[in-house]
XYZ file of C-alpha atoms in Angstrom:
724
model
C -42.359 41.882 -28.126
C -45.172 40.790 -25.595
C -47.916 38.269 -25.248
C -51.041 38.719 -23.173
C -51.810 35.559 -20.842
C -55.441 33.972 -20.537
C -57.601 35.027 -17.400
C -57.138 32.674 -14.525
C -59.942 30.076 -13.767
C -62.771 31.444 -11.264
C -61.588 29.335 -7.838
C -57.898 30.949 -8.811
C -59.087 34.358 -9.779
C -60.952 34.658 -6.343
C -57.676 33.744 -4.578
C -55.712 36.129 -6.778
C -58.128 38.964 -6.140
C -57.487 38.635 -2.481
C -54.059 38.675 -2.890
C -54.003 41.524 -5.189
C -56.125 43.539 -2.661
C -53.335 42.868 -0.108
C -50.637 43.641 -2.504
C -52.347 46.920 -3.609
C -52.733 48.108 0.118
C -49.295 47.176 0.875
C -47.731 48.764 -2.230
C -49.783 51.968 -1.523
C -48.200 52.203 1.926
C -44.689 51.000 1.159
C -44.124 52.033 -2.398
C -43.154 48.686 -3.212
C -44.366 45.965 -5.714
C -45.276 42.644 -4.162
C -46.607 40.100 -6.392
C -46.858 36.330 -5.681
C -44.896 34.196 -8.231
C -45.233 30.568 -9.155
C -43.115 27.705 -10.549
C -42.002 28.195 -14.271
C -42.950 32.012 -14.003
C -40.595 34.678 -15.587
C -37.340 35.979 -14.087
C -39.409 38.702 -12.228
C -42.761 40.080 -11.944
C -43.774 43.716 -12.281
C -46.967 45.224 -11.107
C -48.719 48.665 -12.148
C -52.236 49.477 -10.471
C -54.715 52.119 -11.399
C -57.761 53.619 -9.867
C -60.073 56.968 -10.387
C -57.214 59.465 -10.743
C -56.262 60.381 -14.372
C -52.970 62.009 -13.112
C -50.975 59.134 -11.972
C -50.907 55.533 -11.506
C -51.520 54.098 -7.969
C -48.574 51.975 -8.088
C -45.505 51.009 -10.602
C -42.013 49.763 -10.556
C -38.980 52.113 -10.985
C -36.437 49.529 -11.784
C -35.771 46.079 -13.032
C -33.089 43.859 -14.493
C -32.528 42.504 -17.929
C -34.358 39.362 -19.070
C -37.948 38.076 -19.175
C -40.494 39.706 -17.003
C -44.293 39.061 -16.136
C -46.226 42.553 -16.559
C -49.283 42.819 -14.535
C -52.048 45.645 -15.026
C -54.840 46.147 -12.859
C -57.441 48.794 -12.934
C -60.191 47.252 -10.926
C -62.685 47.650 -7.722
C -59.941 45.902 -5.756
C -57.341 48.624 -6.589
C -59.757 51.380 -5.843
C -61.609 52.151 -9.172
C -64.988 52.985 -8.154
C -66.091 54.928 -11.401
C -65.335 52.525 -14.088
C -62.644 54.878 -15.474
C -60.649 52.788 -18.275
C -57.167 53.222 -18.119
C -54.264 51.914 -20.342
C -50.520 50.856 -19.745
C -48.773 51.602 -22.902
C -45.017 51.243 -23.406
C -43.467 54.158 -25.805
C -41.909 52.900 -29.027
C -41.287 56.327 -31.019
C -39.746 59.084 -28.264
C -35.928 59.473 -28.813
C -33.784 58.271 -25.643
C -35.882 55.430 -24.408
C -35.951 51.388 -25.386
C -38.309 50.578 -28.187
C -38.260 46.749 -28.268
C -41.455 46.115 -25.993
C -44.592 46.693 -27.741
C -47.215 46.912 -25.133
C -50.678 48.403 -24.991
C -53.196 46.923 -22.428
C -56.427 48.662 -21.924
C -58.277 47.678 -18.696
C -61.502 48.714 -16.869
C -63.398 47.119 -13.722
C -66.248 46.204 -16.134
C -64.357 44.355 -18.911
C -64.551 40.623 -19.254
C -61.019 40.234 -17.197
C -62.602 42.579 -14.239
C -59.751 44.971 -15.048
C -56.782 42.373 -14.291
C -54.132 41.455 -17.249
C -50.817 39.654 -17.339
C -48.310 39.915 -20.176
C -45.048 38.332 -20.656
C -42.123 40.311 -22.260
C -38.395 40.516 -22.428
C -36.375 43.443 -21.187
C -33.087 44.816 -22.170
C -30.919 47.518 -20.328
C -31.688 50.877 -20.776
C -34.839 52.833 -19.860
C -38.566 52.254 -21.062
C -41.297 55.165 -21.152
C -44.830 54.165 -19.980
C -47.803 56.087 -20.145
C -51.958 56.047 -20.293
C -52.980 56.744 -23.748
C -56.566 57.703 -22.694
C -57.243 61.132 -24.061
C -57.185 63.324 -20.987
C -54.787 61.356 -18.895
C -51.430 62.760 -20.444
C -49.943 63.121 -16.864
C -50.079 59.409 -15.997
C -46.674 58.413 -17.310
C -43.084 57.200 -16.041
C -39.863 55.453 -16.467
C -38.706 51.939 -15.865
C -34.908 51.711 -15.848
C -33.632 48.187 -16.697
C -30.014 47.171 -15.840
C -28.046 44.382 -16.941
C -25.829 43.587 -14.074
C -27.485 45.544 -11.294
C -25.802 48.928 -12.198
C -24.880 51.650 -14.942
C -22.093 50.056 -17.499
C -18.729 51.916 -17.092
C -18.043 54.081 -19.906
C -15.828 52.913 -22.858
C -12.358 54.223 -22.510
C -10.647 51.726 -24.329
C -9.767 52.371 -28.221
C -10.572 49.820 -30.487
C -8.416 47.448 -32.352
C -7.410 48.255 -36.131
C -5.287 46.454 -38.563
C -4.198 46.431 -42.235
C -3.412 43.622 -44.473
C -1.853 44.030 -47.992
C -2.263 41.736 -50.534
C -1.612 41.171 -54.332
C 0.815 39.669 -56.804
C 4.520 40.198 -55.665
C 7.845 40.254 -57.372
C 11.082 38.748 -56.191
C 11.831 42.006 -54.400
C 8.482 42.084 -52.470
C 6.815 44.760 -54.751
C 3.207 44.411 -55.679
C 2.579 44.009 -59.576
C 0.084 46.071 -61.151
C -1.750 46.902 -57.837
C -1.714 46.287 -54.317
C -5.028 45.971 -52.140
C -5.086 47.265 -48.547
C -7.910 45.817 -46.263
C -8.634 47.346 -42.897
C -10.261 45.611 -40.271
C -11.538 46.982 -36.972
C -13.133 45.374 -33.482
C -14.130 47.114 -30.264
C -14.382 43.932 -28.039
C -12.720 45.483 -24.950
C -14.408 48.747 -24.990
C -17.721 47.541 -25.731
C -19.290 50.785 -27.365
C -18.734 49.551 -30.747
C -16.729 50.683 -34.117
C -18.079 54.058 -34.980
C -15.682 54.966 -38.145
C -12.954 53.455 -39.866
C -10.678 55.875 -42.066
C -7.353 55.905 -44.276
C -4.984 58.544 -45.717
C -2.800 57.567 -48.716
C 0.422 59.030 -48.979
C -0.328 61.807 -46.737
C -3.811 62.891 -48.146
C -6.597 63.928 -46.216
C -8.297 61.234 -43.969
C -11.385 59.505 -46.154
C -14.251 56.993 -44.583
C -12.989 53.476 -45.349
C -15.840 51.499 -46.831
C -14.250 48.704 -49.196
C -10.689 47.557 -49.616
C -8.553 50.151 -51.308
C -6.685 49.268 -54.363
C -3.466 51.215 -55.231
C -2.288 51.031 -58.817
C 0.071 54.004 -59.130
C 3.510 52.641 -59.546
C 6.106 53.974 -56.699
C 6.282 53.710 -52.748
C 3.208 54.283 -50.829
C 2.222 54.555 -47.233
C -1.390 54.183 -45.867
C -2.223 55.711 -42.542
C -5.321 54.285 -40.951
C -7.375 54.811 -37.462
C -10.526 53.600 -36.203
C -12.783 55.594 -33.671
C -15.473 53.687 -31.528
C -18.769 55.336 -30.478
C -17.317 56.902 -27.185
C -14.844 58.675 -29.187
C -11.613 56.628 -28.431
C -9.295 56.200 -31.423
C -6.395 53.602 -32.446
C -4.066 54.371 -35.312
C -1.782 52.559 -37.574
C 0.424 52.650 -40.816
C 1.537 50.253 -43.261
C 4.131 50.965 -46.490
C 4.746 48.986 -49.582
C 5.680 49.538 -53.313
C 3.865 49.056 -56.498
C 5.388 48.339 -59.801
C 4.092 48.216 -63.627
C 3.095 44.863 -64.788
C 4.810 43.488 -67.594
C 1.580 42.819 -69.790
C -1.026 45.317 -70.659
C -4.568 43.815 -70.358
C -6.380 42.940 -73.175
C -8.890 45.871 -74.331
C -12.632 45.422 -73.743
C -14.394 45.104 -77.075
C -17.699 43.686 -75.766
C -20.933 45.539 -75.173
C -22.536 45.323 -71.763
C -25.760 43.363 -71.077
C -28.771 45.791 -70.660
C -32.553 44.661 -69.708
C -35.662 46.200 -68.945
C -38.494 45.228 -66.741
C -41.994 46.598 -66.532
C -44.170 46.274 -63.440
C -47.248 47.716 -61.953
C -51.019 46.449 -61.528
C -52.319 44.791 -64.852
C -56.064 44.302 -66.138
C -57.231 41.202 -67.575
C -55.973 42.703 -71.225
C -52.320 43.056 -69.709
C -52.636 46.632 -69.858
C -51.160 48.679 -66.676
C -53.683 50.179 -64.664
C -53.106 53.950 -63.484
C -49.098 53.820 -64.074
C -46.228 51.488 -65.243
C -42.922 51.420 -63.781
C -40.068 50.485 -66.301
C -36.814 49.250 -64.449
C -33.470 49.090 -66.256
C -30.499 47.194 -65.419
C -27.150 46.807 -66.948
C -24.030 44.586 -66.294
C -20.602 44.388 -67.883
C -19.360 41.461 -66.705
C -17.750 39.716 -70.080
C -16.254 43.004 -70.877
C -14.772 44.009 -67.820
C -14.160 47.871 -68.205
C -17.520 48.308 -66.324
C -20.810 50.075 -66.991
C -20.399 53.763 -67.588
C -23.840 55.326 -68.485
C -27.531 53.966 -68.839
C -29.907 55.963 -70.653
C -33.669 55.938 -72.113
C -36.025 57.412 -74.440
C -39.889 57.641 -73.800
C -42.082 57.666 -76.864
C -39.315 58.493 -79.226
C -38.123 61.406 -77.182
C -34.505 62.544 -76.588
C -32.465 59.975 -74.668
C -31.865 60.753 -70.850
C -29.545 59.638 -68.070
C -31.440 56.670 -66.275
C -30.974 57.361 -62.356
C -33.959 55.485 -61.082
C -36.898 53.527 -62.225
C -39.262 55.387 -64.610
C -42.843 55.834 -63.818
C -45.356 56.510 -66.987
C -49.049 57.161 -65.942
C -50.256 58.659 -69.137
C -52.858 56.695 -70.871
C -52.097 55.099 -74.215
C -49.369 52.995 -75.746
C -45.782 53.744 -74.970
C -42.523 52.372 -76.114
C -39.300 52.923 -73.821
C -35.944 52.555 -75.787
C -32.789 51.978 -73.686
C -29.258 51.548 -74.000
C -26.022 50.974 -71.792
C -22.418 51.877 -72.741
C -19.363 50.716 -70.921
C -16.247 52.756 -69.886
C -14.291 51.384 -73.229
C -17.356 52.895 -75.407
C -19.151 49.687 -76.081
C -23.063 50.118 -76.339
C -25.994 47.540 -75.957
C -29.713 48.673 -76.903
C -33.067 47.420 -76.167
C -36.994 48.264 -76.319
C -39.957 47.593 -74.200
C -43.698 48.283 -75.332
C -46.420 48.456 -73.152
C -50.054 50.098 -72.534
C -51.315 52.272 -69.554
C -55.181 52.672 -69.097
C -57.002 55.059 -66.716
C -58.041 53.607 -63.173
C -61.810 53.179 -62.614
C -62.268 55.955 -60.114
C -59.875 58.756 -59.076
C -60.871 60.218 -55.678
C -61.017 63.980 -55.713
C -58.059 65.921 -53.771
C -58.870 67.505 -50.732
C -58.239 71.506 -51.070
C -60.526 72.596 -48.416
C -58.746 73.715 -44.864
C -60.602 72.102 -41.806
C -63.049 74.165 -39.352
C -61.394 74.895 -36.117
C -62.811 76.825 -33.267
C -62.173 77.661 -29.633
C -64.484 78.059 -26.788
C -63.238 79.740 -23.426
C -65.334 78.561 -20.476
C -64.970 78.838 -16.580
C -66.507 81.195 -13.764
C -66.862 84.911 -14.899
C -67.100 88.060 -12.780
C -69.310 90.899 -13.490
C -66.512 92.337 -15.897
C -66.734 89.137 -17.976
C -63.166 88.304 -16.514
C -62.382 84.671 -15.512
C -61.935 83.944 -11.775
C -59.161 81.754 -10.994
C -58.816 79.791 -14.282
C -60.261 79.873 -17.722
C -60.500 76.544 -19.753
C -59.886 76.604 -23.735
C -61.445 73.636 -25.524
C -60.602 73.623 -29.300
C -62.826 71.567 -31.840
C -61.833 70.975 -35.372
C -63.512 69.081 -38.013
C -62.931 68.199 -41.601
C -66.327 67.584 -43.215
C -66.075 69.344 -46.413
C -62.400 68.430 -47.415
C -62.678 64.983 -46.412
C -59.177 63.757 -45.884
C -59.392 63.813 -42.249
C -57.822 65.889 -39.431
C -53.996 65.581 -39.384
C -53.084 67.704 -36.240
C -54.524 70.505 -33.893
C -52.007 72.915 -32.370
C -52.303 76.190 -30.129
C -49.884 78.836 -29.110
C -50.298 80.728 -25.853
C -49.443 84.433 -25.500
C -47.101 84.377 -28.623
C -45.153 81.118 -27.539
C -44.381 78.251 -29.849
C -47.161 76.075 -31.197
C -47.964 73.058 -29.124
C -49.933 69.789 -29.855
C -53.365 70.025 -28.762
C -54.572 66.791 -27.049
C -56.834 68.018 -24.032
C -58.584 71.290 -22.825
C -56.195 74.112 -22.201
C -56.402 75.517 -18.595
C -54.923 78.944 -18.090
C -54.767 80.436 -14.376
C -52.054 83.035 -14.736
C -53.571 86.440 -13.959
C -53.772 88.800 -16.697
C -54.752 88.940 -20.481
C -54.127 86.141 -22.852
C -54.486 85.149 -26.219
C -54.426 81.578 -27.731
C -53.821 81.229 -31.085
C -54.856 77.991 -32.912
C -54.795 75.866 -35.966
C -55.537 72.597 -37.685
C -54.486 70.735 -40.558
C -56.001 67.979 -42.300
C -54.279 64.996 -44.129
C -53.956 66.859 -47.247
C -52.019 69.825 -46.021
C -54.773 72.260 -45.690
C -54.586 74.594 -42.695
C -57.416 76.424 -40.869
C -56.862 78.770 -37.773
C -58.000 81.318 -35.429
C -57.550 83.073 -31.936
C -59.361 83.945 -28.850
C -58.212 86.869 -26.142
C -59.643 86.621 -22.662
C -58.471 87.778 -19.111
C -57.901 85.880 -15.749
C -58.230 87.451 -12.554
C -57.563 85.608 -9.111
C -60.343 83.878 -7.349
C -61.247 83.154 -3.795
C -63.636 80.237 -3.994
C -62.816 76.532 -4.772
C -64.903 75.347 -7.635
C -68.001 73.125 -6.859
C -67.205 69.275 -7.717
C -68.399 67.995 -10.954
C -71.144 65.837 -11.012
C -72.946 66.749 -14.461
C -72.103 64.500 -17.572
C -70.623 66.371 -20.614
C -72.646 66.990 -23.668
C -71.956 64.956 -26.799
C -73.403 64.885 -30.150
C -73.055 63.434 -33.476
C -73.207 64.779 -37.324
C -73.450 62.842 -40.250
C -72.384 64.719 -43.412
C -71.697 63.747 -47.136
C -73.477 63.618 -50.342
C -76.987 62.118 -50.249
C -78.978 60.573 -52.946
C -82.911 61.191 -53.442
C -83.374 58.479 -50.787
C -81.297 60.044 -48.159
C -78.448 57.596 -48.531
C -74.936 58.861 -48.500
C -73.163 58.467 -51.749
C -69.671 56.507 -51.423
C -68.955 57.732 -47.969
C -70.742 59.111 -44.778
C -68.478 61.194 -42.314
C -69.753 61.014 -38.774
C -68.398 63.957 -36.489
C -68.639 63.629 -32.909
C -68.531 67.038 -30.764
C -68.260 66.855 -26.946
C -68.446 69.820 -24.497
C -68.661 70.025 -20.758
C -69.459 73.635 -20.028
C -71.830 72.889 -17.198
C -69.929 70.293 -15.130
C -66.472 72.264 -15.827
C -63.826 69.504 -15.322
C -63.149 69.264 -18.975
C -63.805 66.459 -21.417
C -61.570 63.186 -20.842
C -62.404 61.051 -23.582
C -64.575 60.530 -26.498
C -65.375 56.891 -27.805
C -67.284 55.719 -30.541
C -68.690 51.697 -31.761
C -69.275 51.139 -35.331
C -72.101 48.576 -35.927
C -71.820 46.896 -32.396
C -67.747 46.609 -32.199
C -66.079 47.395 -29.329
C -65.591 51.015 -28.421
C -62.479 53.096 -29.544
C -61.108 56.252 -28.865
C -62.492 58.834 -31.144
C -59.522 61.194 -32.608
C -60.880 62.230 -36.011
C -63.947 62.237 -37.941
C -65.089 58.799 -38.917
C -65.467 57.897 -42.429
C -67.671 54.983 -43.323
C -67.723 53.704 -46.772
C -68.894 50.202 -46.744
C -72.398 49.877 -48.668
C -75.321 49.423 -46.419
C -77.034 50.366 -43.292
C -74.771 51.506 -40.114
C -75.316 52.356 -36.554
C -72.486 54.467 -34.799
C -72.688 54.527 -30.840
C -70.811 57.064 -29.162
C -70.148 58.489 -25.251
C -68.005 61.062 -23.815
C -66.681 60.898 -20.240
C -65.418 64.214 -18.485
C -62.481 64.433 -15.886
C -64.746 63.824 -12.879
C -65.719 60.343 -14.611
C -69.322 61.636 -15.532
C -70.463 59.914 -18.775
C -72.960 60.807 -21.541
C -74.082 58.620 -24.537
C -75.935 58.647 -27.823
C -76.573 56.962 -31.075
C -76.877 57.758 -34.934
C -77.894 55.631 -37.742
C -77.478 55.884 -41.617
C -77.221 54.240 -44.784
C -74.392 54.272 -47.251
C -75.030 53.750 -51.233
C -72.123 52.960 -53.727
C -70.861 55.756 -55.700
C -70.514 55.882 -59.517
C -68.174 58.810 -60.606
C -65.711 59.129 -63.736
C -63.188 62.062 -63.357
C -62.557 64.197 -66.433
C -59.279 64.698 -67.864
C -56.781 67.170 -65.987
C -55.830 70.267 -68.250
C -55.265 72.801 -65.187
C -52.114 73.689 -63.834
C -51.423 73.294 -60.131
C -51.673 76.017 -57.775
C -48.104 76.918 -56.233
C -47.098 79.473 -53.807
C -43.728 80.304 -51.532
C -43.741 82.171 -48.318
C -40.591 83.456 -46.836
C -40.089 83.413 -43.014
C -37.465 84.382 -40.354
C -36.368 87.132 -38.210
C -36.577 90.596 -39.952
C -35.072 93.839 -39.350
C -36.690 97.409 -39.489
C -36.209 97.420 -43.472
C -37.764 93.906 -43.706
C -34.690 92.186 -44.556
C -33.958 88.741 -43.171
C -31.481 88.553 -40.251
C -29.121 85.809 -40.466
C -31.097 83.572 -42.714
C -34.519 83.314 -44.616
C -36.601 80.019 -44.995
C -38.357 79.684 -48.261
C -41.458 77.381 -47.765
C -43.101 76.139 -50.873
C -46.727 74.579 -51.282
C -48.599 73.100 -54.125
C -52.154 71.508 -54.538
C -53.582 69.949 -57.694
C -57.339 69.412 -57.366
C -57.387 67.157 -60.376
C -54.656 64.688 -61.338
C -52.667 65.496 -58.423
C -48.986 66.991 -57.870
C -46.352 65.162 -59.375
C -43.027 67.517 -58.751
C -42.065 70.718 -57.187
C -38.890 72.203 -57.948
C -36.914 75.519 -57.161
C -34.092 77.356 -58.563
C -31.962 79.803 -56.620
C -30.667 83.064 -57.822
C -30.923 81.699 -61.526
C -29.127 78.343 -60.713
C -30.339 74.726 -61.886
C -33.485 73.672 -60.968
C -33.750 71.450 -57.936
C -36.334 69.070 -56.604
C -38.182 70.715 -53.683
C -38.302 68.160 -50.705
C -38.015 70.501 -47.529
C -37.993 74.302 -46.775
C -35.024 75.890 -48.374
C -32.689 78.057 -45.783
C -30.615 80.770 -47.546
C -27.865 82.111 -45.280
C -25.646 84.048 -47.952
C -26.164 87.788 -47.280
C -27.590 90.004 -50.197
C -30.612 90.054 -52.287
C -32.151 86.659 -53.487
C -34.466 85.302 -55.950
C -36.300 81.994 -55.589
C -37.976 80.980 -58.802
C -40.449 77.999 -58.145
C -42.798 75.545 -60.264
C -44.855 72.480 -59.872
C -45.834 69.819 -62.262
C -49.045 67.289 -61.982
C -49.438 63.983 -62.934
C -51.035 65.332 -66.415
C -48.114 67.327 -67.024
C -49.478 70.700 -66.422
C -47.157 73.360 -64.921
C -47.587 76.257 -62.364
C -44.955 78.820 -61.724
C -44.187 81.512 -59.502
C -41.213 83.737 -58.162
C -40.298 85.458 -54.632
C -37.430 87.911 -53.721
C -35.984 88.887 -50.352
C -32.807 90.279 -48.643
C -30.554 88.537 -46.069
C -28.084 90.427 -43.882
C -25.977 89.431 -41.136
C -26.769 88.654 -37.878
C -25.090 90.622 -34.898
C -22.075 88.428 -33.268
C -23.149 87.440 -29.929
C -20.888 88.624 -27.061
C -18.515 85.749 -25.722
C -19.983 83.272 -23.690
C -23.478 84.355 -24.240
C -26.175 81.650 -24.648
C -27.463 81.902 -28.333
C -29.102 78.556 -28.930
C -31.840 79.019 -26.090
C -33.762 75.847 -27.053
C -34.860 74.191 -23.566
C -33.035 70.772 -24.055
C -30.060 69.708 -25.846
C -30.847 68.581 -29.505
C -28.053 66.777 -31.756
C -28.892 66.683 -35.636
C -32.725 67.072 -34.909
C -32.950 64.481 -32.099
C -34.364 65.876 -28.713
C -31.933 64.052 -26.177
C -34.341 65.253 -23.425
C -31.257 66.704 -21.354
C -31.811 70.303 -20.193
C -29.726 72.744 -22.313
C -28.071 74.301 -19.050
C -25.982 77.409 -19.281
C -22.462 77.464 -18.916
C -19.542 80.282 -18.607
C -19.094 79.391 -22.498
C -22.518 79.452 -23.443
C -25.492 77.181 -23.435
C -24.715 73.396 -23.992
C -26.124 73.506 -27.470
C -23.284 76.292 -28.080
C -20.952 74.182 -27.144
C -21.862 71.237 -29.027
C -21.370 73.503 -32.106
C -23.331 71.309 -34.887
C -22.247 73.558 -37.461
C -18.327 73.207 -36.908
C -16.064 71.554 -39.455
C -15.649 67.798 -38.666
C -13.838 65.339 -41.098
C -15.762 62.545 -39.528
C -18.405 61.469 -37.407
C -16.197 60.212 -34.796
C -14.335 63.698 -34.793
C -17.861 65.080 -33.827
C -18.417 62.652 -31.108
C -14.935 63.213 -29.652
C -15.524 67.013 -29.945
C -18.875 66.784 -27.869
C -17.204 64.468 -25.442
C -14.345 66.837 -25.090
C -16.626 70.090 -24.443
C -19.117 68.347 -22.138
C -17.091 66.208 -19.844
C -15.538 68.976 -17.648
C -19.215 69.579 -16.771
C -19.933 66.103 -15.311
C -17.145 67.194 -12.911
C -18.574 70.250 -11.942
C -22.243 69.333 -11.654
C -23.669 70.640 -14.754
C -24.362 67.513 -16.153
C -24.701 63.627 -14.950
C -22.702 60.981 -16.358
C -25.973 59.396 -17.719
C -26.975 62.408 -19.566
C -23.543 62.981 -20.941
C -23.893 59.290 -22.452
C -27.403 60.125 -23.694
C -25.827 63.031 -25.547
C -22.964 61.067 -27.151
C -25.295 58.346 -28.278
C -27.322 61.005 -30.172
C -23.865 62.268 -31.440
C -22.966 58.776 -32.532
C -26.052 58.102 -34.482
C -26.110 61.670 -36.092
C -25.144 62.366 -39.621
C -22.657 65.015 -38.641
C -19.220 64.919 -40.289
C -20.309 61.798 -42.083
């Protein structure tokens, strides 16, 4: 957490400016961060400064110690900002492998109310923080701050945890447990410090299982419980306890009491008590008095057949409804109930977006007489979602057949030769538009002229208009900026709605509040040149009633993967199902593999079994209409790699989908990802963590990995679901 401090008084501020000028000059010359502190200040003061550059901060600290800290960020004339270029100091709170407990985002420029000078109080914890400038086009401005707790890296945990077992229950004169014995396991890791990861037990020589609650043993006879605990670092402690269970003299009374079952209806209600749009019925059952325990819970909607109750039931069909429900305990006793309610349609239902965004690419740069780009070519991708209306989701590009990458600024290609850039844009509703552009780059001999020309920026307002020209319901403002004449490329695009503060423009702006509106906008290129504009319009209220939905959803499936010459998929095939419904909306998507049971579709289905396969699929909308389809394909076995060959060629080490950021180096036994072997057979997550430590620890000694990189990979393994 962080808190911005108030700006200093004018007299104090003038003295502070002089001190900061000296500090900035010394920091630039020595690489040190020198900031005067005052009585009652935080444990330490950390200073970042910025200027005209969009590729690096002028000064930034590299290390700190855990505790409170005063963060100073200055982007002012005193630190050399002569163009008015805005910058931010933003702490990363999402990238794996970094600390995420400081939420800091300071925006500063020489012409703001503070003259580009800000302070914030934060609390730092041991680990590494990633910081960056979030202004579009300033992507290279980032770094890391390493925070230590005691001035150095913590020692690795090599001490096994402490694990104990306690056997309780009623005992006879011989010490045997009457009826049952309860084994309670306890584990701590105070000495090691990495924390307990798994606790497991084995009853009478059986397979080890995860311990989650005290173990009750009621089978008469002698028993032995072996137990073990592993910490996050992979250290394991073991133990064993033996005891005897004898039968009790008296049998328990039979359960003749039905369980207690209730139902609750929730949702938005109108003045008449009817549920608007949908009602949710939650059924709960207990069997405290009978004691045998609840066995099944079932429900029947509007007189239909009873079905197993597994989760809250949502009813969206307009009209009166009755849900009958019942619960049965293990002894066979049943309790029943019923609840009645009414569902009405909401006033307005927005039309779903089924139209893909429009996406184009422009290639700019100096060209020779053959049309080739001299020295480099700049590819600028522009995407809008005016017709669909759900708004842009993501824009991506692929250079020369490589993997698609998130597009956030103009792409410069300087490698001589012919190039192809494929590009695509998806909107919030999942529709995708795509295209490609091909060009040639040749080597150049002349340095480009400096960019002194402002970019071009325009605004287009779209939407349904009434006869007075007002936009009905919503007006969408799309900004477009190019820098073809200047050539340095667009760095940022910003807008201000109705006189509010300027904000970064990342997607078309939807304005739905009725009334007159004005959008001011501006664009700045990498060289700092700025162009401005303004557009005004009026929004009128919308009055639309949707009709009933009688049309089935559109559903399709695509099969992807590596194919051989016969079109068979090598090693595996991935089936991706897509469904859209322009009326009431998609409710469920399901699939059945090779004639099996229907299963809810939540993610692409990977099929690895060699042979011919058929996937049936279907989608049902909220109104109950269903669309279906089938796709058929063949999977063949992949060729076995040579011993020691690197088969997992990803650039970094990835554990259970988490990118650790550690380079996937090659070894004699294959790449690091090959050695980790995520698909191996591990009894527990602790066993997987121990395996990772065993196969990677030797590579710290031979210099392939550092101790810190090994610790990062082990933390990712401990947080994974592998073996769990």
